[in-house]
Tab-separated table of C-alpha atoms and ligand atoms in Angstrom:
chain	number	residue	atom	x	y	z
A	1059	MET	CA	22.479	-13.786	4.349
A	1060	ILE	CA	25.197	-14.434	1.799
A	1061	GLU	CA	24.124	-18.072	2.101
A	1062	VAL	CA	20.546	-17.108	1.196
A	1063	VAL	CA	21.615	-14.938	-1.731
A	1064	ARG	CA	23.625	-17.837	-3.171
A	1065	HIS	CA	20.367	-19.628	-4.003
A	1066	PHE	CA	19.241	-16.980	-6.494
A	1067	ARG	CA	20.158	-16.670	-10.151
A	1068	LEU	CA	22.301	-13.540	-9.926
A	1069	GLU	CA	24.698	-11.825	-12.291
A	1070	GLY	CA	28.040	-10.397	-11.196
A	1071	ASN	CA	29.329	-10.856	-7.658
A	1072	ILE	CA	27.990	-9.733	-4.304
A	1073	ASP	CA	29.885	-6.856	-2.731
A	1074	ARG	CA	27.823	-6.237	0.430
A	1075	ILE	CA	24.289	-6.379	1.836
A	1076	GLU	CA	22.640	-3.551	3.789
A	1077	ALA	CA	19.235	-3.105	5.463
A	1078	PHE	CA	16.953	-0.995	3.282
A	1079	GLY	CA	13.672	0.943	3.463
A	1080	GLY	CA	11.050	1.397	6.155
A	1081	GLY	CA	8.219	-1.120	5.670
A	1082	HIS	CA	6.155	-2.206	8.668
A	1083	ILE	CA	5.896	-5.866	7.650
A	1084	ASN	CA	8.797	-7.477	5.738
A	1085	ASP	CA	12.574	-7.150	6.241
A	1086	THR	CA	14.289	-5.599	3.243
A	1087	TYR	CA	17.952	-5.505	2.169
A	1088	ARG	CA	19.879	-4.033	-0.732
A	1089	VAL	CA	22.401	-6.370	-2.287
A	1090	PHE	CA	25.227	-4.347	-3.837
A	1091	ASN	CA	26.848	-5.829	-6.888
A	1092	GLY	CA	30.642	-5.792	-7.140
A	1093	ALA	CA	30.495	-5.944	-10.949
A	1094	ALA	CA	29.884	-2.513	-12.474
A	1095	ASP	CA	27.772	-3.776	-15.378
A	1096	SER	CA	25.523	-6.018	-13.253
A	1097	PRO	CA	22.460	-4.889	-11.330
A	1098	ASP	CA	22.011	-4.500	-7.600
A	1099	TYR	CA	19.248	-6.576	-6.045
A	1100	LEU	CA	16.555	-6.135	-3.438
A	1101	LEU	CA	16.364	-9.059	-1.041
A	1102	GLN	CA	13.344	-9.497	1.198
A	1103	ARG	CA	12.336	-11.847	3.923
A	1104	VAL	CA	8.585	-12.219	3.599
A	1105	ASN	CA	6.681	-12.010	6.874
A	1106	ASP	CA	4.789	-15.301	6.767
A	1107	ARG	CA	2.832	-14.489	9.920
A	1108	VAL	CA	1.134	-11.710	7.916
A	1109	PHE	CA	1.301	-13.609	4.602
A	1110	PRO	CA	0.975	-17.358	5.329
A	1111	ASP	CA	0.489	-18.248	1.637
A	1112	VAL	CA	3.851	-17.085	0.281
A	1113	ALA	CA	3.491	-19.249	-2.859
A	1114	GLY	CA	0.094	-17.671	-3.642
A	1115	LEU	CA	1.478	-14.226	-2.975
A	1116	MET	CA	4.451	-14.720	-5.299
A	1117	GLU	CA	2.170	-16.181	-7.970
A	1118	ASN	CA	0.017	-13.017	-7.722
A	1119	ILE	CA	3.085	-10.835	-8.147
A	1120	ALA	CA	4.295	-12.845	-11.146
A	1121	LEU	CA	0.899	-12.699	-12.864
A	1122	VAL	CA	0.444	-9.005	-12.268
A	1123	THR	CA	3.970	-7.910	-13.204
A	1124	ASP	CA	3.867	-10.018	-16.406
A	1125	HIS	CA	0.574	-8.399	-17.350
A	1126	LEU	CA	1.842	-4.913	-16.535
A	1127	ARG	CA	5.029	-5.492	-18.548
A	1128	GLY	CA	2.975	-6.443	-21.607
A	1129	ARG	CA	0.626	-3.476	-21.322
A	1130	ILE	CA	3.479	-1.013	-20.726
A	1131	ALA	CA	5.358	-2.322	-23.759
A	1132	ARG	CA	2.304	-1.796	-26.005
A	1133	ALA	CA	1.355	1.609	-24.561
A	1134	PRO	CA	2.047	4.880	-26.375
A	1135	PHE	CA	4.336	7.551	-24.940
A	1136	PRO	CA	4.371	8.641	-22.105
A	1137	ALA	CA	2.577	5.610	-20.596
A	1138	ASN	CA	5.363	3.364	-21.902
A	1139	GLN	CA	7.815	5.115	-19.576
A	1140	GLN	CA	6.308	3.278	-16.592
A	1141	THR	CA	8.025	0.145	-15.367
A	1142	THR	CA	7.266	-2.750	-13.028
A	1143	LEU	CA	9.079	-5.094	-10.658
A	1144	PHE	CA	11.174	-7.976	-11.936
A	1145	VAL	CA	11.243	-11.113	-9.799
A	1146	VAL	CA	14.648	-12.854	-9.801
A	1147	PRO	CA	14.175	-16.640	-9.763
A	1148	THR	CA	16.128	-19.044	-7.608
A	1149	LYS	CA	18.640	-21.362	-9.246
A	1150	ASP	CA	15.874	-23.998	-9.228
A	1151	GLY	CA	13.589	-21.630	-11.123
A	1152	ALA	CA	11.316	-20.939	-8.142
A	1153	ARG	CA	9.958	-17.508	-7.211
A	1154	PHE	CA	11.157	-17.699	-3.615
A	1155	TYR	CA	13.592	-19.615	-1.446
A	1156	ARG	CA	12.776	-21.246	1.879
A	1157	ASP	CA	15.796	-21.555	4.169
A	1158	GLN	CA	16.556	-24.258	6.760
A	1159	GLU	CA	14.754	-22.306	9.481
A	1160	GLY	CA	11.659	-22.148	7.286
A	1161	LYS	CA	12.065	-18.443	6.478
A	1162	TYR	CA	10.893	-17.226	3.077
A	1163	TRP	CA	13.151	-15.090	0.897
A	1164	ARG	CA	12.660	-13.425	-2.474
A	1165	MET	CA	14.665	-11.201	-4.748
A	1166	PHE	CA	13.910	-8.367	-7.163
A	1167	HIS	CA	16.079	-6.286	-9.441
A	1168	PHE	CA	16.976	-3.143	-7.536
A	1169	LEU	CA	15.642	-0.138	-9.415
A	1170	SER	CA	18.547	2.301	-9.236
A	1171	ASP	CA	18.262	6.099	-9.445
A	1172	LEU	CA	14.642	6.102	-8.341
A	1173	HIS	CA	13.358	7.295	-4.989
A	1174	VAL	CA	10.258	7.388	-2.802
A	1175	TYR	CA	8.850	10.110	-0.589
A	1176	ASP	CA	7.551	9.224	2.850
A	1177	PHE	CA	6.063	12.670	2.795
A	1178	ILE	CA	5.026	14.678	-0.282
A	1179	THR	CA	6.398	18.202	-0.309
A	1180	THR	CA	5.309	19.487	-3.736
A	1181	THR	CA	2.094	19.286	-5.746
A	1182	ARG	CA	4.181	17.968	-8.638
A	1183	GLN	CA	5.135	14.885	-6.604
A	1184	ALA	CA	1.463	14.310	-5.810
A	1185	TYR	CA	0.450	14.707	-9.462
A	1186	GLU	CA	3.229	12.461	-10.785
A	1187	GLY	CA	2.869	9.736	-8.166
A	1188	ALA	CA	-0.860	9.729	-8.840
A	1189	LYS	CA	-0.288	9.064	-12.529
A	1190	SER	CA	1.747	5.935	-11.730
A	1191	TYR	CA	-1.013	4.637	-9.487
A	1192	GLY	CA	-3.449	5.558	-12.248
A	1193	TYR	CA	-1.526	3.543	-14.835
A	1194	PHE	CA	-1.423	0.623	-12.429
A	1195	LEU	CA	-5.224	0.554	-12.304
A	1196	ARG	CA	-5.592	1.240	-16.010
A	1197	PHE	CA	-3.175	-1.462	-17.156
A	1198	LEU	CA	-4.814	-4.046	-14.918
A	1199	ASP	CA	-8.308	-3.069	-16.060
A	1200	ASP	CA	-8.436	-6.111	-18.353
A	1201	PHE	CA	-6.902	-8.609	-15.906
A	1202	PRO	CA	-9.455	-11.036	-14.420
A	1203	ALA	CA	-9.272	-10.224	-10.701
A	1204	GLY	CA	-10.678	-13.661	-9.794
A	1205	ARG	CA	-7.402	-15.294	-10.880
A	1206	LEU	CA	-5.580	-13.740	-7.935
A	1207	THR	CA	-5.273	-15.365	-4.527
A	1208	GLU	CA	-6.821	-13.320	-1.735
A	1209	VAL	CA	-3.629	-13.321	0.329
A	1210	ILE	CA	-5.229	-11.525	3.286
A	1211	PRO	CA	-8.952	-12.304	3.228
A	1212	GLY	CA	-11.122	-9.224	3.800
A	1213	PHE	CA	-8.070	-6.929	3.957
A	1214	HIS	CA	-10.113	-3.742	3.410
A	1215	ASP	CA	-13.472	-5.147	4.472
A	1216	LEU	CA	-14.518	-2.533	7.011
A	1217	ALA	CA	-17.349	-4.562	8.570
A	1218	ARG	CA	-14.889	-7.388	9.212
A	1219	ARG	CA	-12.243	-5.019	10.592
A	1220	LEU	CA	-14.870	-3.602	12.962
A	1221	ARG	CA	-15.801	-7.091	14.188
A	1222	ALA	CA	-12.142	-7.861	14.954
A	1223	PHE	CA	-11.856	-4.507	16.688
A	1224	GLN	CA	-14.943	-5.192	18.873
A	1225	LEU	CA	-13.530	-8.560	19.871
A	1226	ALA	CA	-10.249	-6.947	20.903
A	1227	ALA	CA	-12.050	-4.161	22.789
A	1228	ASN	CA	-14.379	-6.565	24.633
A	1229	ALA	CA	-11.779	-9.185	25.517
A	1230	PRO	CA	-8.812	-6.999	26.335
A	1231	THR	CA	-6.046	-9.501	26.864
A	1232	SER	CA	-3.572	-6.670	27.293
A	1233	GLY	CA	-5.670	-4.718	29.802
A	1234	ARG	CA	-5.315	-1.615	27.628
A	1235	GLU	CA	-8.975	-0.812	26.973
A	1236	PRO	CA	-9.285	1.753	29.812
A	1237	ARG	CA	-6.479	3.751	28.184
A	1238	CYS	CA	-8.301	4.226	24.910
A	1239	ARG	CA	-11.999	4.642	25.764
A	1240	THR	CA	-12.218	7.941	23.855
A	1241	GLU	CA	-10.801	6.349	20.708
A	1242	VAL	CA	-12.993	3.252	21.082
A	1243	SER	CA	-16.163	5.355	21.171
A	1244	LEU	CA	-14.934	7.537	18.313
A	1245	VAL	CA	-14.722	4.409	16.169
A	1246	SER	CA	-18.404	3.598	16.858
A	1247	GLU	CA	-19.394	7.187	16.141
A	1248	LEU	CA	-17.668	7.349	12.752
A	1249	ALA	CA	-18.312	3.828	11.435
A	1250	GLU	CA	-21.734	4.303	9.834
A	1251	ARG	CA	-20.685	7.054	7.413
A	1252	LEU	CA	-17.808	4.972	6.152
A	1253	LEU	CA	-19.512	1.616	5.802
A	1254	VAL	CA	-21.162	3.012	2.637
A	1255	ILE	CA	-18.170	2.051	0.491
A	1256	ASP	CA	-18.004	-1.435	2.014
A	1257	ARG	CA	-21.703	-2.004	1.215
A	1258	LEU	CA	-21.407	-0.777	-2.368
A	1259	HIS	CA	-18.457	-3.129	-2.843
A	1260	LYS	CA	-20.278	-6.145	-1.408
A	1261	SER	CA	-23.495	-5.461	-3.322
A	1262	GLY	CA	-21.503	-5.296	-6.570
A	1263	GLU	CA	-22.608	-1.725	-7.300
A	1264	ILE	CA	-18.920	-0.873	-7.409
A	1265	ARG	CA	-16.961	-3.089	-9.743
A	1266	GLN	CA	-14.341	-5.484	-8.460
A	1267	ARG	CA	-10.898	-4.938	-10.029
A	1268	VAL	CA	-7.284	-5.786	-9.434
A	1269	THR	CA	-6.130	-3.382	-6.756
A	1270	HIS	CA	-2.796	-2.849	-5.029
A	1271	ASN	CA	-4.263	-2.324	-1.559
A	1272	ASP	CA	-1.183	-0.673	-0.041
A	1273	THR	CA	-0.832	2.497	-2.102
A	1274	LYS	CA	1.004	4.423	0.561
A	1275	PHE	CA	2.733	7.263	-1.191
A	1276	ASN	CA	6.100	5.672	-0.444
A	1277	ASN	CA	5.138	2.679	-2.571
A	1278	VAL	CA	5.599	4.618	-5.802
A	1279	LEU	CA	9.078	5.247	-7.199
A	1280	LEU	CA	9.844	8.572	-8.866
A	1281	THR	CA	12.705	9.563	-11.169
A	1282	PRO	CA	15.328	12.155	-10.127
A	1283	ASP	CA	13.191	14.829	-11.821
A	1284	ASP	CA	10.114	13.555	-9.941
A	1285	ARG	CA	8.240	11.683	-12.651
A	1286	GLY	CA	6.203	8.705	-11.453
A	1287	LYS	CA	7.876	5.534	-12.688
A	1288	CYS	CA	7.020	2.338	-10.831
A	1289	VAL	CA	4.544	1.025	-8.286
A	1290	ILE	CA	6.243	-1.269	-5.752
A	1291	ASP	CA	5.313	-3.467	-2.750
A	1292	LEU	CA	2.899	-5.755	-4.564
A	1293	ASP	CA	2.300	-8.150	-1.647
A	1294	THR	CA	-1.309	-7.155	-1.193
A	1295	VAL	CA	-2.330	-7.136	-4.860
A	1296	MET	CA	-5.779	-8.729	-4.756
A	1297	PRO	CA	-9.332	-8.212	-5.949
A	1298	GLY	CA	-10.702	-4.928	-4.594
A	1299	VAL	CA	-12.303	-1.623	-5.551
A	1300	VAL	CA	-10.636	1.541	-6.844
A	1301	HIS	CA	-11.510	3.296	-3.574
A	1302	PHE	CA	-8.979	1.174	-1.695
A	1303	ASP	CA	-6.125	2.463	-3.849
A	1304	PHE	CA	-7.183	6.053	-4.403
A	1305	GLY	CA	-8.130	6.251	-0.720
A	1306	ASP	CA	-4.903	4.830	0.698
A	1307	ALA	CA	-2.756	7.093	-1.486
A	1308	VAL	CA	-4.791	10.076	-0.319
A	1309	ARG	CA	-4.602	8.905	3.307
A	1310	SER	CA	-0.813	8.724	3.229
A	1311	GLY	CA	-0.004	11.521	0.789
A	1312	ILE	CA	-2.518	14.301	1.291
A	1313	GLY	CA	-2.406	14.775	5.042
A	1314	THR	CA	-0.266	17.584	6.449
A	1315	ALA	CA	1.560	15.151	8.778
A	1316	GLY	CA	2.767	11.547	8.700
A	1317	GLU	CA	0.912	8.697	10.433
A	1318	ASP	CA	3.414	8.838	13.334
A	1319	GLU	CA	2.751	12.511	14.159
A	1320	ALA	CA	1.679	12.759	17.808
A	1321	ASP	CA	0.678	16.448	17.733
A	1322	LEU	CA	-2.870	16.165	16.399
A	1323	SER	CA	-3.144	19.890	15.739
A	1324	LEU	CA	-0.769	19.284	12.809
A	1325	VAL	CA	-2.967	16.566	11.294
A	1326	THR	CA	-5.212	17.948	8.585
A	1327	VAL	CA	-5.821	17.794	4.847
A	1328	ASP	CA	-3.891	19.708	2.190
A	1329	LEU	CA	-6.466	20.513	-0.485
A	1330	GLU	CA	-3.860	21.668	-3.023
A	1331	LYS	CA	-2.095	18.309	-2.816
A	1332	PHE	CA	-5.462	16.596	-3.128
A	1333	ARG	CA	-6.220	18.658	-6.237
A	1334	ALA	CA	-2.868	17.687	-7.773
A	1335	PHE	CA	-3.262	14.013	-6.855
A	1336	SER	CA	-6.796	13.842	-8.271
A	1337	ALA	CA	-5.739	15.609	-11.461
A	1338	GLY	CA	-2.947	13.083	-12.070
A	1339	TYR	CA	-5.038	10.046	-11.191
A	1340	LEU	CA	-8.056	11.043	-13.249
A	1341	GLU	CA	-5.980	12.169	-16.219
A	1342	VAL	CA	-4.961	8.524	-16.581
A	1343	THR	CA	-8.094	6.678	-15.402
A	1344	ARG	CA	-11.162	8.830	-16.008
A	1345	ASP	CA	-12.328	6.891	-19.066
A	1346	VAL	CA	-12.067	3.496	-17.333
A	1347	LEU	CA	-13.965	4.524	-14.183
A	1348	SER	CA	-17.761	4.355	-13.897
A	1349	ALA	CA	-19.968	7.167	-12.593
A	1350	THR	CA	-20.464	5.274	-9.302
A	1351	GLU	CA	-16.727	4.710	-8.893
A	1352	LEU	CA	-16.120	8.422	-9.450
A	1353	ARG	CA	-18.896	9.504	-7.061
A	1354	TYR	CA	-17.250	7.856	-4.037
A	1355	LEU	CA	-13.607	8.779	-4.697
A	1356	GLY	CA	-13.964	11.847	-2.454
A	1357	LEU	CA	-15.017	9.644	0.490
A	1358	SER	CA	-12.350	7.026	-0.116
A	1359	GLY	CA	-9.569	8.887	1.749
A	1360	ALA	CA	-11.697	8.898	4.900
A	1361	TYR	CA	-12.601	5.230	4.340
A	1362	MET	CA	-8.995	4.028	4.174
A	1363	THR	CA	-7.821	6.329	6.959
A	1364	PHE	CA	-10.577	5.015	9.193
A	1365	ILE	CA	-9.648	1.400	8.429
A	1366	MET	CA	-6.060	2.161	9.407
A	1367	GLY	CA	-7.200	3.890	12.602
A	1368	VAL	CA	-9.291	0.832	13.469
A	1369	ARG	CA	-6.412	-1.535	12.663
A	1370	PHE	CA	-3.845	0.385	14.749
A	1371	LEU	CA	-6.283	0.558	17.661
A	1372	THR	CA	-7.077	-3.155	17.359
A	1373	ASP	CA	-3.362	-3.918	17.443
A	1374	PHE	CA	-2.878	-1.701	20.489
A	1375	LEU	CA	-5.755	-3.479	22.273
A	1376	SER	CA	-4.306	-6.859	21.289
A	1377	GLY	CA	-0.878	-6.075	22.742
A	1378	ASP	CA	1.007	-5.044	19.547
A	1379	VAL	CA	1.051	-8.323	17.697
A	1380	TYR	CA	0.949	-7.098	14.067
A	1381	TYR	CA	2.831	-3.886	13.318
A	1382	LYS	CA	6.448	-3.215	14.100
A	1383	ILE	CA	6.480	-0.574	16.862
A	1384	SER	CA	9.234	1.736	18.063
A	1385	SER	CA	7.685	2.961	21.333
A	1386	PRO	CA	5.276	1.294	23.800
A	1387	ASP	CA	2.262	3.434	22.779
A	1388	HIS	CA	3.140	3.602	19.101
A	1389	ASN	CA	-0.044	1.893	17.902
A	1390	LEU	CA	-2.242	4.085	20.093
A	1391	LEU	CA	-0.553	7.235	18.778
A	1392	ARG	CA	-0.991	6.046	15.205
A	1393	ALA	CA	-4.642	5.222	15.869
A	1394	ARG	CA	-5.302	8.707	17.297
A	1395	ASN	CA	-3.560	10.268	14.333
A	1396	GLN	CA	-5.566	8.269	11.792
A	1397	LEU	CA	-8.906	8.832	13.542
A	1398	ARG	CA	-8.227	12.570	13.602
A	1399	LEU	CA	-7.320	12.513	9.923
A	1400	THR	CA	-10.554	10.616	9.191
A	1401	GLN	CA	-12.520	13.422	10.875
A	1402	GLU	CA	-10.609	16.009	8.875
A	1403	PHE	CA	-11.369	14.219	5.602
A	1404	LEU	CA	-15.048	13.985	6.525
A	1405	ALA	CA	-15.203	17.678	7.454
A	1406	ARG	CA	-13.812	18.580	4.025
A	1407	LEU	CA	-15.832	16.092	2.017
A	1408	PRO	CA	-17.769	18.772	0.059
A	1409	ASP	CA	-14.463	20.320	-1.064
A	1410	LEU	CA	-12.982	16.933	-1.965
A	1411	ASP	CA	-16.077	16.009	-3.984
A	1412	GLY	CA	-15.982	19.377	-5.741
A	1413	ILE	CA	-12.325	18.851	-6.694
A	1414	ILE	CA	-13.068	15.375	-8.079
A	1415	ARG	CA	-15.951	16.737	-10.161
A	1416	SER	CA	-13.793	19.493	-11.624
A	1417	SER	CA	-10.611	17.408	-12.161
B	2995	GN1	C1	1.631	-1.784	6.263
B	2995	GN1	O1	4.137	-2.891	4.466
B	2995	GN1	P1	3.792	-1.480	4.672
B	2995	GN1	O2	4.516	-0.810	5.765
B	2995	GN1	O3	3.824	-0.735	3.341
B	2995	GN1	C2	0.280	-2.468	6.033
B	2995	GN1	C3	-0.672	-1.517	5.333
B	2995	GN1	C4	-0.807	-0.249	6.132
B	2995	GN1	C5	0.563	0.353	6.416
B	2995	GN1	C6	0.438	1.516	7.366
B	2995	GN1	C7	0.202	-6.015	4.787
B	2995	GN1	O4	2.212	-1.464	5.033
B	2995	GN1	O5	-1.938	-2.102	5.195
B	2995	GN1	O6	-1.578	0.703	5.439
B	2995	GN1	O7	1.451	-0.595	7.013
B	2995	GN1	N1	0.460	-3.684	5.245
B	2995	GN1	C8	-0.084	-4.844	5.652
B	2995	GN1	O8	1.621	2.264	7.345
B	2995	GN1	O9	-0.781	-4.959	6.649
B	2996	MG	MG1	3.413	-3.421	2.421
């Protein structure tokens, strides 16, 4: 790895490199600097099976972070306290390095003294993280979404996800379909209520914007006193609708259990966290969202949770080809968890809508 790092334009000298973080897709390392006044770095190997167009992806990240940097610099306090990722170029001035084995590597400045939560424990964390995601949407409000490469076509296109799921269920290469009949029929039962958002997106009734598309709560960095500071993991930045981002943050942050929880009786919705998250998000974005965008925010948590349930189940049926797994049934357990959480969100939809209206 030292050999890889050598190709980037770094300050100081490399002390050591350690594995870092818990993403499901890329491999991430922290590069510790031996020189006290030079920054640490975050080295990543990009998973080019998931992201075949690494050049397009890095171009997206450069465009979006440049735009964010400009908007943050011109913003009044406290919006100007946000920050964004800084891509470290290679010595040739490129945004990534391809090694002899064809692997893709990239480097960012490591943002020291900031942390993420895999699981929110306080309403303050929900409120503060929400504001950072809110600023992300707000600052990209004037960026022409059409300039971005669609790095994963139809990433949150539910109709398309359902077609892939049906293919996997009908042609079970792994022979696993008999083990998940209950979940397979649950998907068919729930689909219609959730396709609403997909249809409004495709008909243009909901505006296309620049969205992050992976707003898991652990993709926002907070300061030591828990103020939202920086949105990270920009791989999936693409054209989308606000419901993808609000919904995925709610999916991952507002449940009472993580997506790996196997005891489904623990999987439900924490309305106080939802209230705090909505308050933070809308404080920053209310005046840039349309009435139609606002009307479907309450449903968006269920929408994104359902998509994830469908994706985990598709991967289980396909023999675990996409997500990293740590036990043989990991994808099935995650699918059950996410389908249960979808049902919980749907059961509480009147409350969620009420909270959005009064935020
Ligand atoms: C993946 O990279 P990571 O772990 O933040 C996935 C997301 C899922 C998430 C589920 C490119 O995100 O869509 O919501 O796992 N990213 C991709 O934990 O598929
Ligand atoms: Mg990711």
